[in-house]
Coordinates of C-alpha atoms and ligand atoms in Angstrom, one line a residue:
M1 CA 36.1 5.6 37.4
R2 CA 37.0 8.9 39.2
G3 CA 34.7 11.9 39.4
I4 CA 33.8 15.2 41.1
V5 CA 30.6 15.9 42.9
W6 CA 30.3 19.6 42.6
Y7 CA 28.5 21.0 45.7
R8 CA 26.6 24.3 45.3
R9 CA 23.3 24.8 47.2
D10 CA 23.0 21.3 48.4
L11 CA 25.3 21.2 51.4
R12 CA 24.4 17.8 52.9
I13 CA 25.1 14.1 52.4
A14 CA 21.6 12.6 52.9
D15 CA 19.0 12.6 50.1
H16 CA 21.7 14.0 47.7
P17 CA 21.0 12.7 44.2
A18 CA 24.3 13.6 42.6
L19 CA 26.3 12.1 45.5
S20 CA 24.2 8.9 45.5
A21 CA 24.6 8.4 41.7
A22 CA 28.3 9.0 41.9
C23 CA 28.7 6.4 44.7
K24 CA 26.8 3.9 42.6
G25 CA 28.8 4.4 39.4
W26 CA 32.4 5.5 40.4
S27 CA 35.2 4.0 42.4
E28 CA 36.6 7.4 43.5
V29 CA 34.5 10.4 44.5
I30 CA 35.9 13.9 45.0
P31 CA 33.5 16.4 46.6
L32 CA 34.2 19.9 45.5
F33 CA 32.9 23.4 46.5
V34 CA 33.9 26.6 44.6
F35 CA 33.7 30.0 46.3
D36 CA 32.4 32.1 43.4
E37 CA 34.7 35.1 43.6
P38 CA 32.7 37.4 41.1
L39 CA 29.5 36.7 43.1
L40 CA 31.3 37.3 46.4
H41 CA 32.7 40.6 45.1
S42 CA 29.3 41.8 44.0
H43 CA 28.0 41.7 47.6
V44 CA 24.6 40.6 46.4
F45 CA 24.4 38.6 49.6
G46 CA 25.3 39.9 53.1
S47 CA 27.6 38.8 55.9
A48 CA 24.9 36.8 57.7
C49 CA 24.2 34.7 54.6
V50 CA 27.9 34.1 53.9
N51 CA 28.7 33.2 57.6
F52 CA 25.8 30.7 57.6
M53 CA 27.0 29.2 54.3
L54 CA 30.5 28.8 55.9
G55 CA 29.0 27.0 58.9
C56 CA 27.1 24.7 56.6
L57 CA 30.3 23.9 54.7
Q58 CA 32.2 23.2 58.0
D59 CA 29.5 20.7 58.9
L60 CA 29.5 19.1 55.4
A61 CA 33.3 18.8 55.5
S62 CA 33.1 17.1 58.9
S63 CA 30.4 14.7 57.8
L64 CA 32.4 13.8 54.7
S65 CA 35.6 13.5 56.7
D66 CA 33.9 11.1 59.2
R67 CA 33.5 8.9 56.2
G68 CA 37.1 9.3 54.9
L69 CA 36.4 11.9 52.2
T70 CA 37.9 15.4 52.1
L71 CA 35.8 18.3 50.9
Q72 CA 37.9 20.1 48.3
W73 CA 37.4 23.8 47.8
R74 CA 38.6 26.4 45.4
R75 CA 38.2 30.2 45.1
G76 CA 37.7 31.8 41.7
E77 CA 35.5 31.9 38.7
P78 CA 33.4 28.7 38.9
V79 CA 33.7 27.6 35.3
E80 CA 37.5 27.9 35.3
E81 CA 37.9 26.3 38.7
V82 CA 35.8 23.3 38.0
L83 CA 37.6 22.8 34.6
R84 CA 41.0 23.2 36.3
A85 CA 40.1 20.7 39.1
A86 CA 38.8 18.2 36.5
R87 CA 42.0 18.4 34.6
E88 CA 44.3 18.3 37.6
W89 CA 42.6 15.3 39.2
K90 CA 42.1 13.6 35.8
V91 CA 38.5 12.8 36.4
D92 CA 36.2 11.0 34.1
A93 CA 32.9 12.7 35.2
V94 CA 31.5 15.7 37.0
Y95 CA 28.0 15.4 38.6
W96 CA 25.9 18.2 40.2
N97 CA 22.4 19.0 41.3
R98 CA 20.6 21.6 39.2
D99 CA 20.1 25.3 40.2
Y100 CA 17.3 27.3 38.5
E101 CA 18.5 30.8 38.8
P102 CA 19.1 32.4 35.3
R103 CA 22.7 33.2 36.1
A104 CA 23.4 29.6 37.4
I105 CA 21.7 28.1 34.4
E106 CA 23.9 30.0 32.0
R107 CA 27.0 29.1 34.1
D108 CA 26.1 25.4 34.1
R109 CA 25.4 25.4 30.4
I110 CA 28.9 26.8 29.7
I111 CA 30.7 24.4 32.0
A112 CA 28.8 21.4 30.7
Q113 CA 29.8 22.3 27.2
R114 CA 33.5 22.8 28.1
L115 CA 33.7 19.6 30.1
G116 CA 32.0 17.8 27.3
Q117 CA 34.7 19.1 24.9
A118 CA 37.3 17.9 27.3
G119 CA 35.8 14.4 27.2
V120 CA 34.4 14.5 30.7
V121 CA 31.0 13.0 31.3
V122 CA 28.5 15.5 32.9
R123 CA 25.3 14.4 34.6
T124 CA 23.0 16.8 36.5
F125 CA 20.1 15.9 38.9
K126 CA 16.9 17.4 40.2
D127 CA 17.3 18.2 43.9
H128 CA 16.4 21.7 45.0
V129 CA 12.7 21.2 44.4
V130 CA 10.4 18.2 44.5
F131 CA 9.1 19.0 41.0
E132 CA 10.9 21.0 38.3
A133 CA 9.1 23.6 36.2
D134 CA 8.2 21.3 33.3
E135 CA 6.8 18.6 35.6
V136 CA 3.9 20.7 36.9
R137 CA 2.2 22.3 33.9
G138 CA -1.3 23.4 32.8
A139 CA -3.7 21.3 30.6
T140 CA -1.9 22.4 27.4
G141 CA 1.6 22.2 28.8
E142 CA 1.8 25.9 29.7
P143 CA 3.6 27.2 32.8
L144 CA 1.1 28.0 35.6
Q145 CA 0.6 31.6 36.7
R146 CA -1.9 31.0 39.5
Y147 CA -0.7 29.4 42.8
S148 CA -4.1 27.6 43.4
A149 CA -3.9 25.9 40.0
Y150 CA -0.2 25.0 40.5
R151 CA -0.9 23.6 44.0
A152 CA -3.7 21.4 42.7
R153 CA -1.5 19.9 40.0
W154 CA 1.5 19.7 42.3
W155 CA -0.5 17.4 44.7
T156 CA -1.7 15.3 41.7
K157 CA 1.9 14.8 40.7
W158 CA 2.9 14.0 44.3
H159 CA 0.2 11.3 44.7
A160 CA 1.2 9.8 41.3
T161 CA 4.9 9.7 42.0
T162 CA 5.6 10.1 45.8
P163 CA 9.2 11.1 45.4
A164 CA 11.5 9.1 47.6
V165 CA 14.1 10.4 50.1
L166 CA 17.5 8.9 49.4
P167 CA 19.6 7.6 52.3
V168 CA 23.3 8.6 52.9
P169 CA 25.3 6.4 50.5
T170 CA 26.7 3.5 52.5
A171 CA 29.7 3.0 50.3
L172 CA 31.1 6.5 50.9
A173 CA 34.1 5.3 52.8
E174 CA 35.2 3.1 50.0
K175 CA 35.2 6.0 47.5
V176 CA 38.2 7.9 48.7
A177 CA 40.2 9.1 45.7
A178 CA 43.8 7.9 45.6
P179 CA 46.2 9.7 45.8
R180 CA 43.9 11.5 48.2
P181 CA 43.9 15.3 47.3
V182 CA 44.6 17.6 50.2
S183 CA 42.6 20.7 51.2
S184 CA 43.5 23.3 53.8
H185 CA 40.9 24.7 56.3
L186 CA 38.0 26.5 54.8
P187 CA 38.4 30.3 54.5
T188 CA 36.9 32.6 57.1
A189 CA 34.3 35.3 56.4
P190 CA 36.9 38.1 56.6
E191 CA 39.1 36.2 54.2
L192 CA 36.2 36.2 51.8
G193 CA 35.7 40.0 52.4
Y194 CA 32.7 39.7 54.8
D195 CA 32.2 40.6 58.5
P196 CA 32.2 37.7 61.0
V197 CA 28.7 37.4 62.4
A198 CA 27.4 35.6 65.6
L199 CA 24.7 33.4 64.0
R200 CA 21.3 33.1 65.5
F201 CA 20.6 30.1 63.3
E202 CA 22.6 26.9 63.7
P203 CA 24.1 25.9 60.3
G204 CA 24.6 22.5 58.8
E205 CA 22.7 19.3 58.0
R206 CA 22.8 17.9 61.5
N207 CA 21.2 21.1 62.9
A208 CA 18.6 21.2 60.1
L209 CA 17.5 17.7 61.0
K210 CA 17.4 18.6 64.7
R211 CA 15.3 21.7 63.9
L212 CA 13.0 19.7 61.7
R213 CA 12.4 17.1 64.5
W214 CA 11.8 19.9 67.0
F215 CA 9.3 21.6 64.6
V216 CA 7.4 18.4 63.8
Q217 CA 7.1 17.4 67.4
G218 CA 6.0 20.8 68.6
P219 CA 5.0 24.0 66.6
L220 CA 3.7 22.0 63.6
H221 CA 0.8 20.9 65.9
S222 CA -0.6 24.5 65.9
Y223 CA 1.0 25.8 62.7
A224 CA -2.2 26.9 61.0
T225 CA -3.1 29.2 63.8
N226 CA 0.3 30.3 65.2
R227 CA 2.3 30.7 62.0
N228 CA 1.1 34.3 61.6
L229 CA 2.1 35.4 65.1
P230 CA 5.6 36.9 64.9
A231 CA 6.2 36.8 68.7
N232 CA 5.7 33.0 68.8
D233 CA 7.9 30.2 67.6
G234 CA 5.0 29.2 65.4
C235 CA 6.8 28.5 62.2
S236 CA 9.8 26.2 61.4
Q237 CA 12.5 28.8 60.7
L238 CA 14.0 26.2 58.3
S239 CA 14.2 28.6 55.4
P240 CA 18.0 29.0 55.6
H241 CA 18.3 25.2 55.5
F242 CA 16.1 24.9 52.5
R243 CA 18.0 27.7 50.9
F244 CA 21.4 26.0 51.3
G245 CA 20.1 22.5 50.9
T246 CA 21.1 21.3 54.3
L247 CA 17.6 19.9 54.3
S248 CA 15.8 18.7 51.2
P249 CA 12.2 19.6 50.5
R250 CA 11.4 15.9 50.1
K251 CA 12.7 15.1 53.6
G252 CA 10.7 18.1 55.1
I253 CA 7.5 17.1 53.4
H254 CA 7.8 13.3 54.1
T255 CA 8.6 14.0 57.7
A256 CA 5.5 16.2 58.2
L257 CA 3.2 13.8 56.3
N258 CA 4.6 10.8 58.3
A259 CA 3.7 12.6 61.5
L260 CA 0.2 12.9 60.2
A261 CA 0.0 9.3 59.1
K262 CA 1.1 8.1 62.5
G263 CA -1.9 9.8 64.1
G264 CA -1.4 11.5 67.4
R265 CA -2.0 15.1 68.1
V266 CA -1.0 16.7 64.8
S267 CA -3.9 17.7 62.6
R268 CA -4.4 17.6 58.9
P269 CA -4.9 21.4 58.4
D270 CA -1.7 22.1 60.3
V271 CA 0.4 19.7 58.2
L272 CA -1.2 20.7 54.9
T273 CA -0.9 24.4 55.6
W274 CA 2.8 23.8 56.2
V275 CA 3.3 21.8 53.0
D276 CA 1.4 24.5 51.2
E277 CA 4.2 26.9 52.1
L278 CA 6.7 24.6 50.6
I279 CA 4.6 24.4 47.5
W280 CA 4.7 28.3 47.4
R281 CA 8.5 27.8 47.3
E282 CA 8.2 25.4 44.4
F283 CA 5.7 27.7 42.7
F284 CA 8.2 30.6 42.7
H285 CA 11.0 28.4 41.5
Q286 CA 8.7 27.4 38.6
V287 CA 7.9 31.1 37.9
L288 CA 11.6 32.0 37.8
A289 CA 12.5 29.0 35.6
S290 CA 9.5 29.6 33.2
F291 CA 9.7 33.4 33.1
P292 CA 13.4 34.3 33.8
H293 CA 12.7 38.0 32.9
V294 CA 11.2 38.4 36.4
A295 CA 14.7 38.4 37.9
E296 CA 15.3 41.7 36.1
G297 CA 11.9 43.4 36.3
P298 CA 8.1 43.0 36.7
F299 CA 6.4 39.9 35.4
R300 CA 3.7 42.2 34.1
N301 CA 3.4 46.0 33.7
V302 CA 0.3 46.6 35.7
A303 CA -1.4 49.9 36.4
V304 CA 0.0 50.6 39.9
A305 CA 1.0 54.0 41.3
P306 CA 4.4 55.1 40.0
S307 CA 7.3 54.9 42.4
R308 CA 8.6 58.1 44.0
E309 CA 11.2 59.8 41.9
S310 CA 14.8 59.7 43.2
G311 CA 15.8 62.6 45.4
P312 CA 16.4 63.5 49.0
V313 CA 12.8 62.8 50.1
R314 CA 12.9 59.3 48.6
D315 CA 16.4 58.7 50.1
S316 CA 15.5 59.8 53.6
L317 CA 12.3 57.6 53.5
F318 CA 14.3 54.6 52.3
Q319 CA 17.0 55.2 55.0
A320 CA 14.2 55.3 57.7
W321 CA 12.9 52.0 56.4
C322 CA 16.3 50.4 56.2
H323 CA 17.1 51.4 59.8
G324 CA 13.7 50.6 61.3
Q325 CA 13.0 54.3 62.0
T326 CA 9.7 54.8 60.3
G327 CA 7.6 55.5 63.4
Y328 CA 5.5 52.4 62.5
P329 CA 6.4 49.9 65.3
I330 CA 5.6 46.7 63.4
V331 CA 7.6 47.8 60.4
D332 CA 10.5 48.9 62.5
A333 CA 10.5 45.7 64.5
G334 CA 10.6 43.7 61.3
I335 CA 13.5 45.5 59.8
R336 CA 15.4 45.5 63.0
Q337 CA 14.8 41.7 63.4
L338 CA 16.2 41.4 59.9
N339 CA 19.2 43.6 60.6
Q340 CA 20.0 41.8 63.9
T341 CA 19.3 38.2 63.0
G342 CA 19.3 37.8 59.2
W343 CA 15.7 36.6 59.3
M344 CA 12.2 38.1 59.5
H345 CA 8.9 36.5 60.1
N346 CA 6.8 36.0 57.0
R347 CA 3.8 38.0 58.1
V348 CA 6.1 41.0 58.9
R349 CA 8.0 40.6 55.6
M350 CA 4.6 41.2 53.8
V351 CA 3.9 44.2 56.0
V352 CA 7.3 45.9 55.5
A353 CA 7.2 45.2 51.8
S354 CA 3.7 46.6 51.4
F355 CA 4.8 49.6 53.5
L356 CA 7.8 50.3 51.3
I357 CA 6.0 50.0 48.0
K358 CA 2.6 51.4 48.8
D359 CA 3.1 53.9 51.7
L360 CA 6.5 55.1 50.9
R361 CA 6.1 54.6 47.1
I362 CA 9.6 53.3 46.7
D363 CA 10.3 50.8 43.9
W364 CA 10.0 47.2 45.0
Q365 CA 13.4 46.3 43.6
S366 CA 15.1 48.5 46.2
G367 CA 13.4 46.4 48.9
E368 CA 14.2 43.2 47.0
R369 CA 17.9 44.1 46.9
Y370 CA 17.9 45.1 50.6
F371 CA 16.4 41.7 51.6
M372 CA 19.0 39.8 49.5
Q373 CA 21.8 41.6 51.3
H374 CA 20.4 40.9 54.7
L375 CA 18.5 37.6 54.7
I376 CA 20.3 34.4 55.5
D377 CA 17.6 32.6 53.4
A378 CA 18.2 35.1 50.5
D379 CA 16.9 33.2 47.5
V380 CA 16.3 34.8 44.1
A381 CA 13.1 32.8 43.3
A382 CA 11.4 33.2 46.7
N383 CA 12.5 36.8 47.3
N384 CA 11.6 38.0 43.8
G385 CA 8.3 36.1 43.7
N386 CA 7.2 37.5 47.1
W387 CA 8.3 41.1 46.3
Q388 CA 6.4 40.9 43.0
W389 CA 3.4 39.5 44.9
C390 CA 3.5 42.5 47.3
A391 CA 4.1 45.0 44.5
S392 CA 1.1 43.5 42.5
T393 CA 3.3 43.0 39.5
G394 CA 3.8 39.2 39.9
T395 CA 2.1 36.2 38.2
D396 CA -0.3 35.6 41.1
A397 CA -0.1 38.9 42.9
M398 CA -1.8 40.8 45.7
R399 CA -4.4 43.0 44.2
G400 CA -3.1 46.6 43.6
Y401 CA -5.7 48.2 45.8
R402 CA -5.0 45.9 48.7
I403 CA -2.7 47.8 51.0
F404 CA -1.7 46.5 54.4
N405 CA -2.6 48.9 57.3
P406 CA 0.5 48.5 59.5
A407 CA -1.4 49.4 62.8
L408 CA -4.2 46.9 62.0
Q409 CA -1.8 44.2 61.1
S410 CA 0.1 44.8 64.3
K411 CA -3.1 44.7 66.4
K412 CA -4.2 41.5 64.8
F413 CA -1.0 39.5 64.8
D414 CA 1.0 41.0 67.7
P415 CA -1.9 42.1 70.0
D416 CA 0.1 42.7 73.2
G417 CA 3.1 44.0 71.3
A418 CA 5.5 41.3 72.5
Y419 CA 7.3 41.2 69.1
I420 CA 7.5 44.9 68.9
R421 CA 8.9 45.2 72.4
R422 CA 11.6 42.6 71.6
Y423 CA 13.0 44.5 68.6
V424 CA 12.1 48.1 69.5
P425 CA 13.3 48.5 73.1
E426 CA 12.4 52.2 73.1
L427 CA 8.8 51.1 73.3
A428 CA 9.3 48.5 76.0
H429 CA 7.2 50.4 78.6
V430 CA 4.5 51.6 76.2
S431 CA 1.1 50.1 77.1
A432 CA -0.6 47.4 74.9
K433 CA -3.2 50.1 74.0
H434 CA -0.6 52.4 72.4
I435 CA 2.1 50.0 71.3
H436 CA 0.8 49.9 67.7
E437 CA 0.5 53.7 67.3
P438 CA 2.7 55.2 70.0
H439 CA 2.4 58.7 68.4
L440 CA -1.2 58.8 69.7
M441 CA 0.0 58.9 73.3
T442 CA -0.5 62.2 75.2
A443 CA 2.5 63.9 76.7
D444 CA 1.7 62.4 80.1
E445 CA 1.4 58.9 78.6
Q446 CA 4.8 59.4 76.9
E447 CA 6.3 60.4 80.2
R448 CA 4.9 57.3 81.9
A449 CA 6.1 55.1 79.1
R450 CA 9.6 56.7 79.3
C451 CA 9.4 57.4 75.5
R452 CA 9.2 60.8 74.0
I453 CA 7.8 60.5 70.5
G454 CA 9.9 62.5 68.0
D455 CA 12.8 62.1 70.3
D456 CA 13.3 58.6 71.7
Y457 CA 11.1 57.1 68.9
P458 CA 10.3 58.8 65.6
L459 CA 7.0 60.2 64.5
P460 CA 5.5 58.3 61.6
V461 CA 7.4 59.3 58.4
V462 CA 4.2 59.3 56.4
D463 CA 0.5 59.3 57.4
H464 CA -0.8 55.9 56.4
Q465 CA -4.3 57.0 55.5
H466 CA -3.1 59.9 53.4
A467 CA -0.4 57.7 51.7
R468 CA -2.9 55.0 51.0
Q469 CA -5.3 57.4 49.3
E470 CA -2.5 58.9 47.3
Y471 CA -1.3 55.5 46.1
L472 CA -4.9 54.6 45.1
N473 CA -5.4 57.9 43.3
L474 CA -2.1 57.7 41.4
G475 CA -3.0 54.1 40.4
K476 CA -6.3 55.3 38.9
Q477 CA -4.5 58.0 37.0
E478 CA -2.2 55.3 35.6
V479 CA -5.2 53.3 34.4
M480 CA -6.7 56.4 32.7
R481 CA -3.6 57.3 30.8
Ligands
FAD1 C1 8.9 40.3 50.7 C2 9.2 38.8 51.0 C3 10.5 38.3 50.7 C4 10.8 37.0 50.9 N1 12.1 36.5 50.6 C5 12.4 35.2 50.8 C6 13.7 34.7 50.5 O1 14.6 35.4 50.1 N2 13.9 33.4 50.8 C7 13.0 32.5 51.4 O2 13.3 31.4 51.6 N3 11.7 33.0 51.6 C8 11.4 34.3 51.4 N4 10.2 34.8 51.7 C9 9.1 33.8 52.1 C10 8.9 33.6 53.6 O3 8.8 34.8 54.3 C11 10.0 32.7 54.2 O4 10.3 31.6 53.4 C12 9.6 32.3 55.6 O5 9.4 33.4 56.4 C13 10.6 31.4 56.2 O6 10.2 31.1 57.5 P1 10.0 29.6 58.0 O7 11.1 28.8 57.5 O8 9.7 29.6 59.4 O9 8.7 29.2 57.1 P2 7.6 28.1 57.4 O10 6.4 28.8 57.6 O11 8.0 27.1 58.4 O12 7.5 27.4 55.9 C14 8.2 26.3 55.5 C15 9.1 26.7 54.3 O13 8.3 27.0 53.2 C16 8.9 28.0 52.4 N5 8.1 29.2 52.4 C17 7.3 29.6 53.3 N6 6.6 30.7 52.9 C18 7.0 31.0 51.7 C19 6.7 31.9 50.7 N7 5.8 32.9 50.9 N8 7.3 31.9 49.5 C20 8.3 30.9 49.2 N9 8.6 30.0 50.1 C21 8.0 30.0 51.3 C22 10.3 28.3 53.1 O14 11.3 27.5 52.5 C23 10.0 27.8 54.5 O15 11.2 27.5 55.2 C24 9.8 36.1 51.5 C25 8.6 36.6 51.8 C26 8.3 38.0 51.5 C27 6.9 38.5 51.9

């Protein structure tokens, strides 16, 4: 039996359910990746993300080639390309791992139907999450809207089933399709219509495993305390790997729990806090799968202050935010980190999102789109879920009256301003006392810090206290209407 394993957001060979099943059941395996032309043309994702994906594909192609298999690739509309490949290679079956984004679900439904009509067997597998939406439900089978309830049931399910990590299929080398299909080198970013980017994150499965080992042996040991400090290497920075499936969540969780089981220095709170973050990831996937309308708009229409109307004021505030020129150092550092590296620390993501929505009163979907276009780990479920959390419109959202104070967040989580100085070099010589609110420096202090406010670094684009009060007042008016 000959078949296609259709790679999508699972760019690895270990713990790969579709590949493992194919190797068990077929004599010939053809791995295929399709560059989704309509999606690439839409530029929903940015160059950093596309370059990272290409790096992951290179690594996958090389791992497969070490075992005698050639990663096949096509460019075009995925339904048509998979159908054409299935016809050309006369395959009996196509296997893939499931994707939970509404657009992907619809695409997969159509292709499964058309392959079925052509007499090709289709099997799909759970992979991208430990538990799919319908596996972790409330007492009456309802989807869960509160993270705490979801988390409790997720752990019950984990202890009841302890999902295994699958090894790399040993028989891969024997599954080479004959006659062996030939594929040329993978396209470059410019060939796909994107800029080449020097990546700050090492792509591919091998690098994901290396990074996981580094994290579990080091930063995990102080994760609960250090994860909120953006200047430190306190978190794993594995999100691009979970996004592209160069690392499976099962592998990540088992590795952390094994480190705990072995004893040593790692503590239970550190490990469980980290696994909690992966459960947030699963929670948001569950929200997207159960309530697909969130991809297009708010989960609920709550009484929060209305967004600023469109117009020149709104546009100039949004541009200041996008370029890291708001005059709020922690916000500017975060956005510049994103623009330069394709990644932003989680604490700072929350601060910049709150600032956009509640201080600048710009609709959260503009921020959501901007993040999608700039993050390497850009993921509809996690991005939408978190933006809706910050906007107080999500299932389990930050309360509407809770508004981050950027200067206080900065003093608490970047006390000496090391993170700010790294991304906002204009403030490199500003003292720790003023780094969080440099506009409060006197003219002499500005002179000494070699930074003239309003010239070298902008004045705050809005006054936080005033903006906060305005947001709260507008929210109250909404409630009264
Ligand atoms: C406004 C906003 C937008 C976001 N957009 C994305 C996005 O597009 N893609 C994305 O992967 N994450 C997103 N996040 C979540 C989070 O910021 C990143 O997952 C995290 O910063 C990744 O860093 P890390 O790998 O070091 O995480 P760690 O702290 O090491 O956590 C381990 C893993 O858990 C998952 N995770 C951690 N925090 C969250 C969270 N709050 N929600 C969902 N999953 C989480 C990630 O897969 C992460 O790699 C967003 C957060 C906010 C506030």
